């Protein structure tokens, strides 16, 4: 009941994080052009002690949308009402193909996963503690095929689930040229929730239309 809550709640939680990585590169070629290929392993450790936060109201905090960027966040919640307890290590690997002349990113491939060393007790109201030893595996691929075409793909697969099905997937293709012509196609999939295709475009017929 609201009347049972502390009128002056307080919370003090220290958080320790350590982000480390290497940047290796070598000369390569990209469809006949000179390029630089990188290899970027990364380890990210996060430690936050557990504190009972059931007496704190939740105004607008929600779970962070899980994806490659969320592997390196210091709080698994979006908002300040909840601070997640953590003792975990993220291992990730990224490889890029860069233009040797302009430095533009021609191709990027990334994969990563979080390994948990203890259960996550702090959850949103009504949720039970998370007990998995690892997160879903996240993989992303993005490329600038040329000046006009770009594509991006992503997938999440959870090794903790027995059915071995894809948890989330994304594929998008974008076209843009110097004549203000645009084409976009995107497919989104979330198991048992969303399966949708978005198509959009702009194609001028003349200077006025």
Short mmCIF file of C-alpha atoms in Angstrom, two decimals, residues 1 37 44 92 98 111 129 202:
data_model
loop_
_atom_site.label_atom_id
_atom_site.label_comp_id
_atom_site.label_asym_id
_atom_site.label_seq_id
_atom_site.Cartn_x
_atom_site.Cartn_y
_atom_site.Cartn_z
CA UNK A 1 0.00 0.00 0.00
CA UNK A 37 40.48 -4.10 -41.75
CA UNK A 44 33.32 -4.72 -20.09
CA UNK A 92 32.29 -8.62 -27.61
CA UNK A 98 37.50 1.16 -43.55
CA UNK A 111 28.91 -10.02 -31.89
CA UNK A 129 14.65 -12.44 -10.22
CA UNK A 202 10.43 9.52 -52.18
#
